PDB file of C-alpha atoms in Angstrom:
ATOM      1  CA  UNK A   1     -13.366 -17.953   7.212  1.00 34.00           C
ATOM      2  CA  UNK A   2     -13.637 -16.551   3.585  1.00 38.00           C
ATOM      3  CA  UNK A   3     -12.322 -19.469   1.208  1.00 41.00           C
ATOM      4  CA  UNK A   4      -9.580 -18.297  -1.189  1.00 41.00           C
ATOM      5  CA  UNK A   5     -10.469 -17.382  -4.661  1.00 41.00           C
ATOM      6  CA  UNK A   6     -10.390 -20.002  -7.227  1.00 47.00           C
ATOM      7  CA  UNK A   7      -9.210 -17.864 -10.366  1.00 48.00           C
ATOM      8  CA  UNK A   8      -6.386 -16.610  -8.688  1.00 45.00           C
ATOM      9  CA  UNK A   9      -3.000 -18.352  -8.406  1.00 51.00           C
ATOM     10  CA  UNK A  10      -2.317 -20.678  -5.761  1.00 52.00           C
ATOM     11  CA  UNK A  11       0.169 -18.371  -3.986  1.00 52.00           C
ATOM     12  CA  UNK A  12      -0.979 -14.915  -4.329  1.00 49.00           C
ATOM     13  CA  UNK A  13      -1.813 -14.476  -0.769  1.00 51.00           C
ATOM     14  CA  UNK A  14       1.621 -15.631   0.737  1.00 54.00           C
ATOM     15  CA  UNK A  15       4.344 -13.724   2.433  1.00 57.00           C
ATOM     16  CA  UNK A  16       7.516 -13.271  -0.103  1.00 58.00           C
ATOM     17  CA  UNK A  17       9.321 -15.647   2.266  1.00 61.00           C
ATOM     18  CA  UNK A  18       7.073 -18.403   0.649  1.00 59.00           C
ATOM     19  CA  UNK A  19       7.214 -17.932  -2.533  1.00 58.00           C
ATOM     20  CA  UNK A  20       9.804 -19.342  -4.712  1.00 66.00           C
ATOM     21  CA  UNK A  21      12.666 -17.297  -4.869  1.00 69.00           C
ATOM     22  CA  UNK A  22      12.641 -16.829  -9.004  1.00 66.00           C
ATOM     23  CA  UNK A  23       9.603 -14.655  -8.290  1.00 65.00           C
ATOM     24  CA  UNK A  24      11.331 -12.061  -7.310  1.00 68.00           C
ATOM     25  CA  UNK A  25      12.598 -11.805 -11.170  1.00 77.00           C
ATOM     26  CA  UNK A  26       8.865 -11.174 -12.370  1.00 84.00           C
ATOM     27  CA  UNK A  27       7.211  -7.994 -12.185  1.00 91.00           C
ATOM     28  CA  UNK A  28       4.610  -6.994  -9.716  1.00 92.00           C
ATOM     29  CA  UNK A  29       1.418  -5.870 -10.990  1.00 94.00           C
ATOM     30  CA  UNK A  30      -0.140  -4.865  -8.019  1.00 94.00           C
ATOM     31  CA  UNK A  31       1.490  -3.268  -4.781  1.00 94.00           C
ATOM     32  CA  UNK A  32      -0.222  -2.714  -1.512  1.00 92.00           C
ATOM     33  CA  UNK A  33       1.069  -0.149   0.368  1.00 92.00           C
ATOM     34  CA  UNK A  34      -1.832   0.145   3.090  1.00 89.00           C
ATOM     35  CA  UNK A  35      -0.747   3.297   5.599  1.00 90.00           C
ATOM     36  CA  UNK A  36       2.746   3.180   5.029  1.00 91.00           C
ATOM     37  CA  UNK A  37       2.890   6.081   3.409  1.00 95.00           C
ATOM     38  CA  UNK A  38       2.191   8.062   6.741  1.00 94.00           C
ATOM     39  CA  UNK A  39       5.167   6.885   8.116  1.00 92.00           C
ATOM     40  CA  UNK A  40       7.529   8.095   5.862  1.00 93.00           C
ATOM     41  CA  UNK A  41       9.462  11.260   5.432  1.00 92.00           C
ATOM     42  CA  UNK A  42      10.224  12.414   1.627  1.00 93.00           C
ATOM     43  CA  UNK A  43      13.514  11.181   0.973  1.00 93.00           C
ATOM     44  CA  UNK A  44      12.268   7.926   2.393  1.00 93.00           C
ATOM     45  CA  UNK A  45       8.867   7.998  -0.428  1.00 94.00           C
ATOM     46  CA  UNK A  46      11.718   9.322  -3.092  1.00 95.00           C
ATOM     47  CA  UNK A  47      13.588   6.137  -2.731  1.00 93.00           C
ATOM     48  CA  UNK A  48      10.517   3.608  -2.317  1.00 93.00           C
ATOM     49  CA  UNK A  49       8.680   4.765  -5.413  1.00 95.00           C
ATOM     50  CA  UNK A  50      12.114   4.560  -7.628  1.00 93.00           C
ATOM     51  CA  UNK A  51      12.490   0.972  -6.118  1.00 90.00           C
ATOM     52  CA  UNK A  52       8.815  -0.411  -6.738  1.00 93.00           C
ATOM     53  CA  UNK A  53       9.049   1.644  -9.809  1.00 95.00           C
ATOM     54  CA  UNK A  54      12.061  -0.552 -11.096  1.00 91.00           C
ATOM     55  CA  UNK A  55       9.464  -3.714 -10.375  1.00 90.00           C
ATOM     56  CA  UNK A  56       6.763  -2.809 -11.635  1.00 94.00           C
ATOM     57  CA  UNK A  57       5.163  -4.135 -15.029  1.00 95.00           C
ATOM     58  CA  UNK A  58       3.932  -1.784 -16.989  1.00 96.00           C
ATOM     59  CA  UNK A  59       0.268  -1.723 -16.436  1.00 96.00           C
ATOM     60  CA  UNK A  60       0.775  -1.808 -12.155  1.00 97.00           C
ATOM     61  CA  UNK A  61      -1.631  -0.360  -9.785  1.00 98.00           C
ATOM     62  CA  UNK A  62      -0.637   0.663  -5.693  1.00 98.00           C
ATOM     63  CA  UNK A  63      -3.160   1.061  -3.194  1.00 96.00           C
ATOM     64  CA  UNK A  64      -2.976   3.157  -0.186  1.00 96.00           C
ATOM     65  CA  UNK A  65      -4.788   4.378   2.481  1.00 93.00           C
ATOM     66  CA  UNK A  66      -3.770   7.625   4.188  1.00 94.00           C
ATOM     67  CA  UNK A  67      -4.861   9.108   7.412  1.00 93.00           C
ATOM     68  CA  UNK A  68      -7.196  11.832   6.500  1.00 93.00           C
ATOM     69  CA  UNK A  69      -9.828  13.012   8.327  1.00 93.00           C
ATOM     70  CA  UNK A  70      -8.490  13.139  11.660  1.00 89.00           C
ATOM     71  CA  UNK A  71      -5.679  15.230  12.629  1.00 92.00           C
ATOM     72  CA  UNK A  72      -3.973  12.492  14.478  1.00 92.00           C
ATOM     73  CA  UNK A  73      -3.095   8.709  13.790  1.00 91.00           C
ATOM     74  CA  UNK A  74      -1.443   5.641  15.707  1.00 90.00           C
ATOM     75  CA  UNK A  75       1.990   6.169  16.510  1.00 88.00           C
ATOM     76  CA  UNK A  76       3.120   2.669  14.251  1.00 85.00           C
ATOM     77  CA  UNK A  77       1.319   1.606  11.334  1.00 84.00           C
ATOM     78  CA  UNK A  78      -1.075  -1.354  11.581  1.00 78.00           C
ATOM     79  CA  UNK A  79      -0.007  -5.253  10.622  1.00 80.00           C
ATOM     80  CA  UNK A  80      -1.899  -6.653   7.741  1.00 77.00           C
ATOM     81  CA  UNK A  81      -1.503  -9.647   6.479  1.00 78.00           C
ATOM     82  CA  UNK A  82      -3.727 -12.366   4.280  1.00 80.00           C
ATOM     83  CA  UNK A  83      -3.783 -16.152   5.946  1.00 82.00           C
ATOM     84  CA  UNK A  84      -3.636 -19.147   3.998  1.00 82.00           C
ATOM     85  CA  UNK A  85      -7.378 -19.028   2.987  1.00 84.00           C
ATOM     86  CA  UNK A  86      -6.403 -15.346   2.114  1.00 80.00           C
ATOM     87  CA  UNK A  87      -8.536 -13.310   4.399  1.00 81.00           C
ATOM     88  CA  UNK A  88      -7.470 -10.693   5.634  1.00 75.00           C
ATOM     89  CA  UNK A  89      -6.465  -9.841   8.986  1.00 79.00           C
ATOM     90  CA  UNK A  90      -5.235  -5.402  10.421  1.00 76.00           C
ATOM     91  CA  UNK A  91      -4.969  -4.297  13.780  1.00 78.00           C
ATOM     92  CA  UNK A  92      -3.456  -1.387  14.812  1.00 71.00           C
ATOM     93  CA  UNK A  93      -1.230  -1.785  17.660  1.00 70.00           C
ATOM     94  CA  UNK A  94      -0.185   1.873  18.983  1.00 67.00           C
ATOM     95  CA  UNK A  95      -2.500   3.444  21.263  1.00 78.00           C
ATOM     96  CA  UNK A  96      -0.579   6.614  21.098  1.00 89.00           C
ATOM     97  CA  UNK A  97      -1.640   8.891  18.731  1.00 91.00           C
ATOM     98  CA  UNK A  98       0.857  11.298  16.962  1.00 93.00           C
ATOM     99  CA  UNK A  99      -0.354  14.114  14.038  1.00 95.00           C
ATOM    100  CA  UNK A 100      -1.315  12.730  10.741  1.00 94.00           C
ATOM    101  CA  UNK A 101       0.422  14.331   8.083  1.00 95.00           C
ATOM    102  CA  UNK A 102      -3.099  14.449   5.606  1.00 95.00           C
ATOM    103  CA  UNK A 103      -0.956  14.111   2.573  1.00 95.00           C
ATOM    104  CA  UNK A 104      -3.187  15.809  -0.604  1.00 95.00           C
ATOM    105  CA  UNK A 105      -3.238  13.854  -3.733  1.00 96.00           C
ATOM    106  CA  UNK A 106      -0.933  16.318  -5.149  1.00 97.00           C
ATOM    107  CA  UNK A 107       1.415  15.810  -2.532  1.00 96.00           C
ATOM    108  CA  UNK A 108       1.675  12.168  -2.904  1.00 97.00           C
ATOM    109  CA  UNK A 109       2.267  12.357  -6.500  1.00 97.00           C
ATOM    110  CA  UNK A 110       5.209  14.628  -6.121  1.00 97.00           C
ATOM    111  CA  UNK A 111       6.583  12.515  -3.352  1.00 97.00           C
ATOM    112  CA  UNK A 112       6.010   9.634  -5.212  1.00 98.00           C
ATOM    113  CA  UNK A 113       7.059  10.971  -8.901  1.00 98.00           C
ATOM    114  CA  UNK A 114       6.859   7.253 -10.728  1.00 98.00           C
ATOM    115  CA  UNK A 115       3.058   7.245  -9.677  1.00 98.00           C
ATOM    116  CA  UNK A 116       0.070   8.991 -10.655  1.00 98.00           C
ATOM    117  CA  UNK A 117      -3.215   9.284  -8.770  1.00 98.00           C
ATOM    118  CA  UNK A 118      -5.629   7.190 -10.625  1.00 98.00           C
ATOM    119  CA  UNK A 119      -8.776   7.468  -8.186  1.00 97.00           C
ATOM    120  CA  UNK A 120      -9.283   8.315  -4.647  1.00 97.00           C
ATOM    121  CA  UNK A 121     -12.052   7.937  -2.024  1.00 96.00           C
ATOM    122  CA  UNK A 122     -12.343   9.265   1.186  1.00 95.00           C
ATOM    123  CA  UNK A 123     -13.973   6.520   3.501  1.00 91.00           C
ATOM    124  CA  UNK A 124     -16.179   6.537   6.160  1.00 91.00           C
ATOM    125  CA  UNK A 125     -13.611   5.950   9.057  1.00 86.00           C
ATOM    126  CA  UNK A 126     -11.307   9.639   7.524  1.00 90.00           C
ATOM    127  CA  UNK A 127      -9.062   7.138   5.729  1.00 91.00           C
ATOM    128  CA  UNK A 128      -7.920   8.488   2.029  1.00 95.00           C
ATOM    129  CA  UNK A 129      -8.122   5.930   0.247  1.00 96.00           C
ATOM    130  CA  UNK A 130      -5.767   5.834  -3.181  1.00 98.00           C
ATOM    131  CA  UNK A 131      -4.894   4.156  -6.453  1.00 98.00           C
ATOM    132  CA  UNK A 132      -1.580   4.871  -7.964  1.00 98.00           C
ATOM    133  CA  UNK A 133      -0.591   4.182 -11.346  1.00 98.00           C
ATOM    134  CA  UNK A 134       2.889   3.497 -12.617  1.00 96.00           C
ATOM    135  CA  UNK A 135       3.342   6.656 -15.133  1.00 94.00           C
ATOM    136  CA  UNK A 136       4.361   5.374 -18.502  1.00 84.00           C
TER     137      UNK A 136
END
């Protein structure tokens, strides 16, 4: 098991139900969003950028990984989480595979109008992967 960083914060790694509950007054500078973006319709990406918009400090990054490649995908998005030691630990737990929507990086930033695509790489297993920037 990976030990956790030592220039980090102690908590970084820890679901928000562990963290003290003042934290959720601070800004976030970073913002996973892993596949979820696959799983959502418009209206539904509308109303999650304005939200992490209206938490996000200035200078905040989101990653994202979008199904790509391949016309299809698992029917639920994958689990990922970071233990205590903050590794990190996916799976995928639909078998069933249902069309990929293949959003295009010009998609994405209309759907997610807060954001701007600051890099992208398409990886070896068809996943898109992107950084967002807040827009100033």
């Amino acid at each position: 098991m990976q030990a956790a960083r030592s220039d980090l914060p102690s908590s970084w790694h820890l679901p928000d139900s562990w963290l003290p509950s003042q934290s959720w007054d601070l800004p976030v500078d970073r913002i996973l969003a892993w596949d979820l973006l696959d799983y959502l319709d418009v209206p539904q990406m509308l109303q999650l950028a304005e939200r992490l918009a209206a938490h996000a400090a200035p200078h905040c990054r989101m990653h994202a990984l979008v199904h790509y490649a391949a016309p299809g995908m698992p029917a639920q998005p994958g689990t990922w989480r970071f233990d205590r030691d903050g590794a990190l630990h996916s799976s995928m737990i639909a078998a069933e595979q249902v069309p990929a929507p293949r959003h295009s990086p010009k998609a994405l930033e209309k759907m997610l109008p807060q954001f701007r695509v600051e890099r992208t790489v398409l990886l070896n297993n068809g996943m898109q992967e992107f950084m967002f920037a807040l827009r100033s």
